[in-house]
Coordinates of C-alpha atoms in Angstrom, one line a residue:
X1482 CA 44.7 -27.8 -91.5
X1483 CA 41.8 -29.2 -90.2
X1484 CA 42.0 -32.3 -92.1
X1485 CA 45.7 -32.4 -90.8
X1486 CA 44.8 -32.1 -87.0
X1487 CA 42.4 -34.6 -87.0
X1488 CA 44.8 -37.8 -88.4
X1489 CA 47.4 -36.3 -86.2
X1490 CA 45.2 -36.4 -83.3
X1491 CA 44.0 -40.0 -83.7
X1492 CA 47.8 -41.4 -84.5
X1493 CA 48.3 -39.7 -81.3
X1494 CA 45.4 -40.7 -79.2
X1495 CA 44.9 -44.7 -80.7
X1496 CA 48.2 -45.3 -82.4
X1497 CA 48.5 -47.0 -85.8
X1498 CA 47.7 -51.4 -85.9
X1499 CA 49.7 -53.4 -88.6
X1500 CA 47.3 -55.2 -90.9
X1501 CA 48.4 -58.7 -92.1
X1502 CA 51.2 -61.2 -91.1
X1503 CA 54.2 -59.9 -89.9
X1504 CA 57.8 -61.1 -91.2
X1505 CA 60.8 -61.7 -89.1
X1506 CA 59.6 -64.9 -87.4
X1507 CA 57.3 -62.6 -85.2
X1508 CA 53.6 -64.4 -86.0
X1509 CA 50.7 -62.9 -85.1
X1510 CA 47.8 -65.8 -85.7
X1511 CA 44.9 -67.3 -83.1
X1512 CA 46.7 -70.8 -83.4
X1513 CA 50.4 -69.4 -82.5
X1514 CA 50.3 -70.8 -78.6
X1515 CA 52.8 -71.4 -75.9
X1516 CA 52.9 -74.8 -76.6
X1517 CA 53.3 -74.5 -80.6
X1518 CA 56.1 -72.1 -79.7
X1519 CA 57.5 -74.8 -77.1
X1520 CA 57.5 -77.5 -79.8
X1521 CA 59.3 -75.0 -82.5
X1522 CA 62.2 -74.3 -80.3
X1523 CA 62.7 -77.5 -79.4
X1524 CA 62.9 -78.6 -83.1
X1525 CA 65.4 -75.4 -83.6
X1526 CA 67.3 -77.0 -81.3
X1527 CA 67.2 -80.5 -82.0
X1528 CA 68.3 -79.4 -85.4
X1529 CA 70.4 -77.3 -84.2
X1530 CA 72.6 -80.5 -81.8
X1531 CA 72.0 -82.6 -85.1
X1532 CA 74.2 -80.6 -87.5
X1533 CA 76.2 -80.3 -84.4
X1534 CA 76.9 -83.9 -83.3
X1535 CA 75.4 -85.6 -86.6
X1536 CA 74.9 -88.8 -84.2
X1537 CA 72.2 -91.1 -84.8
X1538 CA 70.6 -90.1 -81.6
X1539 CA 70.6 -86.8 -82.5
X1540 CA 69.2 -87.5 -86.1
X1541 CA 66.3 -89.7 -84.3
X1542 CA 65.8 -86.8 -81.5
X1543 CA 65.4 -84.1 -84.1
X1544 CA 62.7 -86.5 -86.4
X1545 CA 60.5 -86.8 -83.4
X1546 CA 60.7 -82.8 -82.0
X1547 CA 60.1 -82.3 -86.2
X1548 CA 57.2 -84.6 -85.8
X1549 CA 55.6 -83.3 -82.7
X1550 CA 55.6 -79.8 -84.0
X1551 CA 54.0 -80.5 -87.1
X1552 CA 50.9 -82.4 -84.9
X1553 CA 51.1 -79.3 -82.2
X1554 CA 51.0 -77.1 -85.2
X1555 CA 47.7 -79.3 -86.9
X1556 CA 46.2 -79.5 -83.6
X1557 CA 46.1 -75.8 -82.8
X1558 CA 44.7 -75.2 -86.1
X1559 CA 42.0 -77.5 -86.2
X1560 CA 41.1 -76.3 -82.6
X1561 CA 41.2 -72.5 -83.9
X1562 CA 39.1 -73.4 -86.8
X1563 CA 36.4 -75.3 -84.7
X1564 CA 36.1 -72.4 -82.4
X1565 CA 35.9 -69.6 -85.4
X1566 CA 33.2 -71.5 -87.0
X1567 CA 31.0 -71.9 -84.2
X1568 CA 31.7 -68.3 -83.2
X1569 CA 30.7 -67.6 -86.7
X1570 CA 27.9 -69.6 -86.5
X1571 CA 26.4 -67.3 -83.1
X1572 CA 26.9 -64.3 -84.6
X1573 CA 25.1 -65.4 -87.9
X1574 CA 22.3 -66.0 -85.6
X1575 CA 22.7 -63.3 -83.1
X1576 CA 25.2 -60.4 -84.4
X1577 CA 24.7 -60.2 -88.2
X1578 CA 26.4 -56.7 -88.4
X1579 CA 29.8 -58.7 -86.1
X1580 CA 29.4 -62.0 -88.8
X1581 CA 29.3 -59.5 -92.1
X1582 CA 32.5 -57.1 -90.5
X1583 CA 34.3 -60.7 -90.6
X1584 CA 33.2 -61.6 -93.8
X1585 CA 34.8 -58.0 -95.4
X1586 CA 38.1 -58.4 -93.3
X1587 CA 38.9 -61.8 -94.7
X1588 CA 37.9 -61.0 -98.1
X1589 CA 40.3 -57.7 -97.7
X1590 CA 42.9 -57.8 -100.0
X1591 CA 41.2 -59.6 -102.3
X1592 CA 39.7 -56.8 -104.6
X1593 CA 42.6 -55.8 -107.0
X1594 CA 45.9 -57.5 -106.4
X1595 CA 46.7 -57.2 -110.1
X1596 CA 50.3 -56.3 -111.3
X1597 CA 49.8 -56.3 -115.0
X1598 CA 47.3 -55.4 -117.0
X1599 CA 46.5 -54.6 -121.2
X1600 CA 46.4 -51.2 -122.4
X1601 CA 44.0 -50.1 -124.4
X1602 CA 46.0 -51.4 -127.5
X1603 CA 46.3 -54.9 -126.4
X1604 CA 49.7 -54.6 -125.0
X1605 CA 50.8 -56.3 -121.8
X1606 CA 52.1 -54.0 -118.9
X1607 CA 54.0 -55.0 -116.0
X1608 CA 55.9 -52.2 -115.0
X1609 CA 53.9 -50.4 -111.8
X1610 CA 54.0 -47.1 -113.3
X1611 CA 52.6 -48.1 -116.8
X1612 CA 49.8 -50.4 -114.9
X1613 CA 49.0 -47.4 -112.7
X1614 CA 48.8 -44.9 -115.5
X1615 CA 46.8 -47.3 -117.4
X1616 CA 44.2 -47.6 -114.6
X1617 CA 44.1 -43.4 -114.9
X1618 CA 43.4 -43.4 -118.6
X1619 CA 40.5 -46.0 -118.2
X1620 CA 38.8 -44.4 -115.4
X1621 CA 39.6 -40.9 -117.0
X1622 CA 38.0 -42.0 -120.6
X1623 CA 34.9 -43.6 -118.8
X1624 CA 34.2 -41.1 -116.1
X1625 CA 34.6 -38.4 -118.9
X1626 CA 31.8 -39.4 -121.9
X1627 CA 32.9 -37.3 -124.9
X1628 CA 29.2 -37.5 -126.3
X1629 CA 27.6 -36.1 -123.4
X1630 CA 26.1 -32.2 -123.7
X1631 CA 27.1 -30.0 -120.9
X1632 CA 25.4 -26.7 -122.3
X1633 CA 24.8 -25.0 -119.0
X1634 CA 21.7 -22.9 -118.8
X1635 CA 22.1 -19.2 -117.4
X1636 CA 20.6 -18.0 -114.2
X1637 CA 20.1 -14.5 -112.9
X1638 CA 21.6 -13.3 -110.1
X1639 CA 19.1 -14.0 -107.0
X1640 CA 19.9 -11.8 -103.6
X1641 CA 18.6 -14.7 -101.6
X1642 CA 20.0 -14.6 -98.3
X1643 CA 19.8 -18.2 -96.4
X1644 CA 20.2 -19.1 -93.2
X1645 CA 24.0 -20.7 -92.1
X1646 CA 24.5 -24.2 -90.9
X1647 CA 24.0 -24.8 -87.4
X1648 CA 26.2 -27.1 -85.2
X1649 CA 23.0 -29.2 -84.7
X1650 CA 22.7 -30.0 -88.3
X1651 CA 26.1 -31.1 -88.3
X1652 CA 25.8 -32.9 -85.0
X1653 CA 23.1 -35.0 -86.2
X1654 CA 24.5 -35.5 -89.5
X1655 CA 28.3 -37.1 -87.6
X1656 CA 26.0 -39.1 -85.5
X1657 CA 24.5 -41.3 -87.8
X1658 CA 28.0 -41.7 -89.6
X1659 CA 28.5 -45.9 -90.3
X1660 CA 31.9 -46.5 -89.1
X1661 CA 33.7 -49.2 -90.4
X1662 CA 33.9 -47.4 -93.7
X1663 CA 37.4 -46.5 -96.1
X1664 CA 38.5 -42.7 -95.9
X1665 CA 38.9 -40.6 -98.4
X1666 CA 41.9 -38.5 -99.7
X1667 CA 42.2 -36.6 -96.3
X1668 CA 42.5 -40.2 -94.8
X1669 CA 39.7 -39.3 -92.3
X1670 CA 37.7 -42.2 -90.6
X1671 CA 34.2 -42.0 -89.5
X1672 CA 35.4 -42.7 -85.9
X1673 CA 37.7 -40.0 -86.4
X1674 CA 34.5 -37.2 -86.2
X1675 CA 32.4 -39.6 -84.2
X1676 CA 34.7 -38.8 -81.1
X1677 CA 34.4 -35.9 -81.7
X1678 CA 33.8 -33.0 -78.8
X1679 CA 32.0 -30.5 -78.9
X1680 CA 34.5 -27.5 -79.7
X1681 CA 35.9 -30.4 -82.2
X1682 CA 31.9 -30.0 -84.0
X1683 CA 32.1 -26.2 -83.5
X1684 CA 35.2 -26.6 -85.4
X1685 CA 33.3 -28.5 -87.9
X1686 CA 30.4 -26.4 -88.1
X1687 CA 32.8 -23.2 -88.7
X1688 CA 34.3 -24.9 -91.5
X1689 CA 31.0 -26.0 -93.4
X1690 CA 29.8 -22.4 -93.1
X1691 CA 32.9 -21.1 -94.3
X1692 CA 32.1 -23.1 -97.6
X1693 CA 28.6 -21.7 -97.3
X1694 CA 29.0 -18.2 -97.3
X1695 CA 32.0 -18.3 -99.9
X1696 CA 30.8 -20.8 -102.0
X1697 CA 33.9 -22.3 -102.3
X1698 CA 35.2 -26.0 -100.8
X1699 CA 38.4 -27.6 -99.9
X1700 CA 40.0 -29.6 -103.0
X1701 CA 40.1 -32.8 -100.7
X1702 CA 36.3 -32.6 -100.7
X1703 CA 36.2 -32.2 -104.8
X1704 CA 39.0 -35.6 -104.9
X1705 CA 37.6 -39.0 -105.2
X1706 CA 39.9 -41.8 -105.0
X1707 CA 38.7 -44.8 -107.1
X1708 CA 39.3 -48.5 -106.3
X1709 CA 38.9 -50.8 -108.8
X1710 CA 37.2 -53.7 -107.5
X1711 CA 37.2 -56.8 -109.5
X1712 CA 33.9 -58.6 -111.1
X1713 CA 34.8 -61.4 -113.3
X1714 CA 36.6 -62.3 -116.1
X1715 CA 40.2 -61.8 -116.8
X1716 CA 41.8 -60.0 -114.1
X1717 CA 44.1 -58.3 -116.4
X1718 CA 41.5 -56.5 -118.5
X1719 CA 40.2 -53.3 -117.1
X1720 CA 37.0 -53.6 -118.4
X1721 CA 36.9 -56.4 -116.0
X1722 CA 36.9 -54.0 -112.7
X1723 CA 33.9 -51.7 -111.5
X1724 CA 35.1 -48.8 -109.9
X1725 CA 34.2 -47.0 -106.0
X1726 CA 35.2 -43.9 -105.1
X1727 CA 35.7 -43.0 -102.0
X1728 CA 35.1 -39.6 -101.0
X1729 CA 36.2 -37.1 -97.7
X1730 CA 34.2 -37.6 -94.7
X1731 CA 34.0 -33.8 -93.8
X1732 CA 33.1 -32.9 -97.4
X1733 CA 30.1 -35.6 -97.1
X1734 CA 28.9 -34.6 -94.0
X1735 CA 28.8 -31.1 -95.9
X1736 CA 27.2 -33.1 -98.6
X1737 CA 24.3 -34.5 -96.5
X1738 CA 23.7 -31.3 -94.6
X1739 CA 22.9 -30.0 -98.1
X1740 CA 20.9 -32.6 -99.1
X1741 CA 18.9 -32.0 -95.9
X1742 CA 17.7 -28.9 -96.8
X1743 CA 17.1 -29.6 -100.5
X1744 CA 14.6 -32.3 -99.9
X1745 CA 12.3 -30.7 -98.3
X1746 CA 12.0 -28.3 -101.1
X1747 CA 12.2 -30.6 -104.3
X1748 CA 10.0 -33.6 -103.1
X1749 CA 6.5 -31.8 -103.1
X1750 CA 6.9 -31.7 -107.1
X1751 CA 8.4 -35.0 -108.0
X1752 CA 5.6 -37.4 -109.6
X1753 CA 4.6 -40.3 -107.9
X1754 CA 5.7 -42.5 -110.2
X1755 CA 9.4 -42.4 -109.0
X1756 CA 9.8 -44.2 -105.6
X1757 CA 13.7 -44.5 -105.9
X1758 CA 15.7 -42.5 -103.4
X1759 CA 12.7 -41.5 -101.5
X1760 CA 12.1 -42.0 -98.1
X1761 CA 8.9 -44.9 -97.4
X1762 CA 9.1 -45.8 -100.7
X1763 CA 10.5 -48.9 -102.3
X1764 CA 10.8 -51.7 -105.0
X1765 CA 8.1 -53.2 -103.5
X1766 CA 5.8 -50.1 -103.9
X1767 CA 6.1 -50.5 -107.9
X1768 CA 6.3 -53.8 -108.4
X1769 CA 2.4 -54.1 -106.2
X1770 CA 1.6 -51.2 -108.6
X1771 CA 2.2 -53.1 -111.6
X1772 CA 0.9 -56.3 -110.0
X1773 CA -2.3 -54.6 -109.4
X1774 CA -2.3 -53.0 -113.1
X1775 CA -1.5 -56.8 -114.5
X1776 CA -3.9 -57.9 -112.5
X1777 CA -7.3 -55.8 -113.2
X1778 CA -6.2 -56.0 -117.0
X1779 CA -6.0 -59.2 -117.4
X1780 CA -9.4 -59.8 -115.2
X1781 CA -11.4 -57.5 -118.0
X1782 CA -9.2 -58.5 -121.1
X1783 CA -7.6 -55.2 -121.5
X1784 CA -4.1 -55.9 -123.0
X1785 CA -0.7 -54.0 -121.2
X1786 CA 2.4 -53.2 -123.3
X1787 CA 5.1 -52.3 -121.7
X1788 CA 9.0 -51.5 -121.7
X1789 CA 11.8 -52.1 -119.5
X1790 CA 14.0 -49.3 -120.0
X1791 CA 17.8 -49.7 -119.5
X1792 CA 20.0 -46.0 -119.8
X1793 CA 23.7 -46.5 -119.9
X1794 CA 25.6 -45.7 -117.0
X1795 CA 23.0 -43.1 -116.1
X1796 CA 25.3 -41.7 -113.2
X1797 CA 28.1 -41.1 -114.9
X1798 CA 26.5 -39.0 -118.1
X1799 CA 24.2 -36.9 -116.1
X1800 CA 25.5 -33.3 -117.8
X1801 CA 26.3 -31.0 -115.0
X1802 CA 25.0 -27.7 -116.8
X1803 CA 21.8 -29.0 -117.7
X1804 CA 21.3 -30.3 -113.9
X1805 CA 21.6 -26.9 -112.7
X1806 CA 18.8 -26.0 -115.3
X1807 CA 17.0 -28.7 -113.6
X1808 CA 17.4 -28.0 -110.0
X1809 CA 16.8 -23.9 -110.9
X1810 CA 13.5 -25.2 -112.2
X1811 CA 12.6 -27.4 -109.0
X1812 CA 13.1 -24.2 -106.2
X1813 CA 16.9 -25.4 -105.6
X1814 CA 18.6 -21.5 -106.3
X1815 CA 20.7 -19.1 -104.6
X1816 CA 23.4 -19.8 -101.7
X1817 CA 22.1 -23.2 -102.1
X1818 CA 22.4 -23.9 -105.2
X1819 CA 25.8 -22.1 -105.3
X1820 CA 26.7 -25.0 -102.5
X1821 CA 26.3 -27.4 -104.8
X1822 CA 27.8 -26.6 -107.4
X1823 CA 30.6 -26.0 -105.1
X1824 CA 31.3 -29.3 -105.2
X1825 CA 31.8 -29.9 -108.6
X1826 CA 33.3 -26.8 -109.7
X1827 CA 37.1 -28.5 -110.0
X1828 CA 36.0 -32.4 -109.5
X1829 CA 38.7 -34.4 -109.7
X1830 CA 40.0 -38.2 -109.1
X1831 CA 42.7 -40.8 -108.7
X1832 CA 43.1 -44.0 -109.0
X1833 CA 44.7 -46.4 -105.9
X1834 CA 45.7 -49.9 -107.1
X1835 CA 47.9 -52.3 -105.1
X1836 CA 49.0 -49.6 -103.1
X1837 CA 49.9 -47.3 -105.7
X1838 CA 48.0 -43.9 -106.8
X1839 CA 47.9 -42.6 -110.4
X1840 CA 48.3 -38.7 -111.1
X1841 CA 45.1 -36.6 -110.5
X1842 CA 42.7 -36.4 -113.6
X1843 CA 39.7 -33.7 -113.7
X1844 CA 36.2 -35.5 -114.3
X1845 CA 33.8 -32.6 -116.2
X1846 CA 30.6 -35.4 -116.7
X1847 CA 28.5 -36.8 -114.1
X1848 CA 27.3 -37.0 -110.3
X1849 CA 30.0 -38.0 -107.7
X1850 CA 29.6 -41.7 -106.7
X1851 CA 29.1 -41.9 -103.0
X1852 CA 27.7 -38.4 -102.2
X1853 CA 24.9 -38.0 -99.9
X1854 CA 23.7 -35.3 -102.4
X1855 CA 23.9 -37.9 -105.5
X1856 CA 20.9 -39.6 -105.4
X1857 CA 18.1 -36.6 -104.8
X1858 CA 20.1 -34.8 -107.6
X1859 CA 19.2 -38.1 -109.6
X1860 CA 15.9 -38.5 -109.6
X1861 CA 14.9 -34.9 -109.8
X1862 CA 16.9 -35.3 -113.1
X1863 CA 15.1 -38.4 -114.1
X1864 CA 11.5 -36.8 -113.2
X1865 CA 12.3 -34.0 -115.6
X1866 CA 12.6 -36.1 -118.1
X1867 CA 9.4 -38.4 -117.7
X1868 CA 7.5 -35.5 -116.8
X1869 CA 8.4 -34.0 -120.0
X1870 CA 7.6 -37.4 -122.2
X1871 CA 4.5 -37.6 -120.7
X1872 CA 2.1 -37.9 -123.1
X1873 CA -2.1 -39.2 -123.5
X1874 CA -1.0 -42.8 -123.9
X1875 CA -0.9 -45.3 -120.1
X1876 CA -3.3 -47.6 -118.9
X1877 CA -6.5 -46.7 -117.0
X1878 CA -6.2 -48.3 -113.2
X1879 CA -9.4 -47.1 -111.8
X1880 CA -9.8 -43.1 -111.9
X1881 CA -5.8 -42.9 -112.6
X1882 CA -4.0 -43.6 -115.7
X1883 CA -0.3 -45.0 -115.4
X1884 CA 1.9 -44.4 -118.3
X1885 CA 5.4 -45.1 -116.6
X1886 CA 7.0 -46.5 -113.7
X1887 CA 10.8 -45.3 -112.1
X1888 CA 12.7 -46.7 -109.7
X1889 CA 16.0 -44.0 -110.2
X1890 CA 16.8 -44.7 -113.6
X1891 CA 15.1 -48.3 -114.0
X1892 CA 12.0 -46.9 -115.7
X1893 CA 9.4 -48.9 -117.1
X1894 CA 6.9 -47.5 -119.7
X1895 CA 3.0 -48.2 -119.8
X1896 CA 0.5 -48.4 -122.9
X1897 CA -2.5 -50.0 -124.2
X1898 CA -1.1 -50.9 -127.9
X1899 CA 1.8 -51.0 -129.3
X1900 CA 1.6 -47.9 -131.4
X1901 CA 1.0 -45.5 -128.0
X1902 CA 3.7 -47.4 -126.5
X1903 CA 6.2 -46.9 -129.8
X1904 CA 5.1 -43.2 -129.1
X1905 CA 5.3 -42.9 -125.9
X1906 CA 9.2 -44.4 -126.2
X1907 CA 9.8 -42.5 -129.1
X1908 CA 9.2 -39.7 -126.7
X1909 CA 11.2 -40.8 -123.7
X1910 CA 14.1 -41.6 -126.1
X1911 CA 14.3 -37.8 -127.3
X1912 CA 13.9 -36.1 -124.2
X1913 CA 16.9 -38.6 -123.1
X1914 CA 18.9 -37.5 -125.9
X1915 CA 18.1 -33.8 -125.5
X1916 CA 19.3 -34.6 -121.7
X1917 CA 22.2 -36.1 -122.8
X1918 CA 21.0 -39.5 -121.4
X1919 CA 21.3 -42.2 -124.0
X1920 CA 19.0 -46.0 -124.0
X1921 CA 21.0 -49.0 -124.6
X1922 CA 19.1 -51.5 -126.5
X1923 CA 21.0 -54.2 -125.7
X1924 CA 19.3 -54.4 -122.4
X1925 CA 15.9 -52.8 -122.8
X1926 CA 13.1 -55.3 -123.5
X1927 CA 9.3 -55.4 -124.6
X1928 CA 6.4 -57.4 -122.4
X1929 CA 3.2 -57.8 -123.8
X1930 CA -0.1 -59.3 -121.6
X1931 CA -2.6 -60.0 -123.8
X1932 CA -4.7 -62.8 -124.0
X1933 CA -4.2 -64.0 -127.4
X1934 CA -0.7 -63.8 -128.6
X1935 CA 0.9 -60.8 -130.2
X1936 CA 4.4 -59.3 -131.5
X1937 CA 5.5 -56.1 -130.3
X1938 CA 8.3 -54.3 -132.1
X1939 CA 9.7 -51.1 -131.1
X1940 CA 12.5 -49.1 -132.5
X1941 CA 14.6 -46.3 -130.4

């Protein structure tokens, strides 16, 4: 209902804009002027008196109204052109958000036009339905990992009684909404709750703390709708396409408002080595780290092994009954753990392609791509694992000794010889599997600094 009254009331309020050229002979382009117009009709109607008279003079009339519209028509052009370029060109220099919103607009369109594509037995489909359904069983097969373990681990009850969700939570939380961003299911902007009053936020506010207290969300907030958005290769191959899902606006606002008040209670005990997802930290922050490492070891000859550790599609495999082990263990319980798992108690998805949407499928495995809440749930997954692989091997770097590096799930591993780092990965690789996180080897790769040369093999 709420969902509902919203769209309805912005239809009402700002209408509805038709995207793209318009048929009928109506135009709607910057180079469509009076005088272009002019010079069409008066071809129209040169051709028009030809077919009519079939004279000579009326042959030579309708070449040179033919000819004149074809150089009105190339003149406005060029001149529209020349004046988007240099406009371009200013707000490159002065407007980079205004140059970067016209870059996305005229690449729109662009990211899956595709009417046929292979199924998963090599087969050619061309039919809408069987390209659309095909798009469901991909997405279903790789948001779904068969191999990962889910066992969830059991809590007791706790008679925690938490405080609801103010209106100025929320309020905040709408105003630093991006607009310009794709709805969700609910087809709900972020302009939409930007405009929002303030009985429209109350409104809001009632319905996040009726999710609170029953522990219990609206389905549009569990449905993501993925776009498959093409990356190279042949555009008929699904494999081909990396998927976005786009997610309800209300249900993230939800989701941040969550996230809110579980930082605060998990980032006193995540180690310092992780500085993705955290606020004033960065890439930069590791890679001066292991500059500085690099650095002193190779000033007093002390040789650095170390291992860039690639986990395959660490997002998606991320077992939902082990997180909740996880967060249990890191002071996340009661009403607000129950909130989250709110979320993910009946996840679901579709797939929109070319205009079309596939049947709803129900994804078991993984975090939800685009939540606010997705990334802190991440790391404090990722730090259980390196906490528990820690071991007596790392480099000494003054009175600290550095055995690992993480940037979310980039992670790279720190030794003095190969053998502490074969056990230090040997390690990391089990309490991945245990996690149901898995390496891929394919993309993981050995560094050695040493000064004379050396091998370093490692097995997983």
């Amino acid at each position: 209902m709420f969902s509902t009254s919203i769209v309805e009331a912005a239809a009402r309020s700002c209408g509805r804009k038709v995207s793209g050229a318009c048929r009928g002979g109506n135009p709607r382009t910057r180079w469509w002027t009076p005088e272009v117009r002019d010079a069409v009709k008066l071809k129209k109607e040169s051709y028009r008196a030809l077919l009519a008279r079939g004279t000579p003079e009326a042959a030579d009339g309708y070449r040179k109204a033919k000819r004149a519209a074809a150089q009105a028509v190339v003149e406005a052009k060029t001149r529209v052109w020349v004046e988007f370029g240099e406009a371009m060109e200013e707000d490159y220099r002065s407007a980079s958000r205004k140059f970067w919103q016209t870059i996305r607009r005229l690449r729109r369109g662009k990211q899956c036009a595709t009417n046929t594509v292979y199924s998963g037995s090599g087969e050619l489909l061309t039919s809408t339905g069987d390209v659309v359904g095909r798009w469901k069983e991909y997405f279903e097969d790789l948001l779904n990992p068969t191999a990962t373990s889910s066992i969830e681990e059991v809590e007791a009850e706790v008679s925690e009684v938490d405080s609801s969700i103010t209106q100025a939570e929320v309020t905040e939380v709408v105003g630093k909404l991006l607009g310009g961003r794709a709805p969700g299911v609910d087809e709900i902007r972020p302009e939409y709750l930007k405009s929002l009053d303030v009985q429209g936020l109350s409104w809001l506010t009632r319905l996040c703390n009726i999710a609170w207290r029953s522990g219990t969300v609206p389905l549009d907030w569990q449905t993501g709708v993925v776009v498959p958005l093409f990356k190279k290769g042949d555009r008929r191959m699904c494999s081909n396409y990396r998927g976005i899902t786009l997610l309800s606006l209300p249900g993230k606002v939800y989701s941040r408002v969550l996230e809110r008040r579980i930082r605060p209670i998990v980032e006193p005990r995540i180690q310092e080595e992780q500085c993705g997802f955290r606020p004033g930290r960065g890439t930069l922050d590791q890679l001066y780290t292991l500059h500085r490492v690099l650095e002193g070891s190779w000033e007093f000859a002390q040789p650095v092994h170390m291992c860039f550790v690639d986990l395959e599609k660490a997002f998606d495999r991320v077992p939902r009954g082990i997180l909740w082990g996880v967060l249990r263990e890191y002071g996340v319980r009661g009403p607000l753990l129950r909130a989250v798992r709110s979320l993910y108690d009946r996840s679901r998805s579709l797939v929109r392609i070319a205009g079309s949407k596939s049947d709803l499928f129900q994804v078991h495995v993984g975090l939800r791509q685009g939540c606010p809440l997705s990334p802190v749930l991440f790391i404090i997954f990722m730090d259980r694992i390196s906490r528990r692989s820690q071991g007596p091997e790392g480099v000494r770097f003054g009175d600290h000794r550095i055995s690992s590096l993480l940037f979310a799930d980039d992670v790279v591993l720190l030794a003095s010889s190969n053998l502490d780092l074969q056990r230090a990965l040997g390690r990391f690789a089990a309490e991945c599997e245990a996690s149901g996180m898995r390496i891929s080897t394919s993309k993981s790769e050995a560094m050695v600094l040493d000064r004379k040369k050396v091998v370093c093999p490692l097995r997983v």
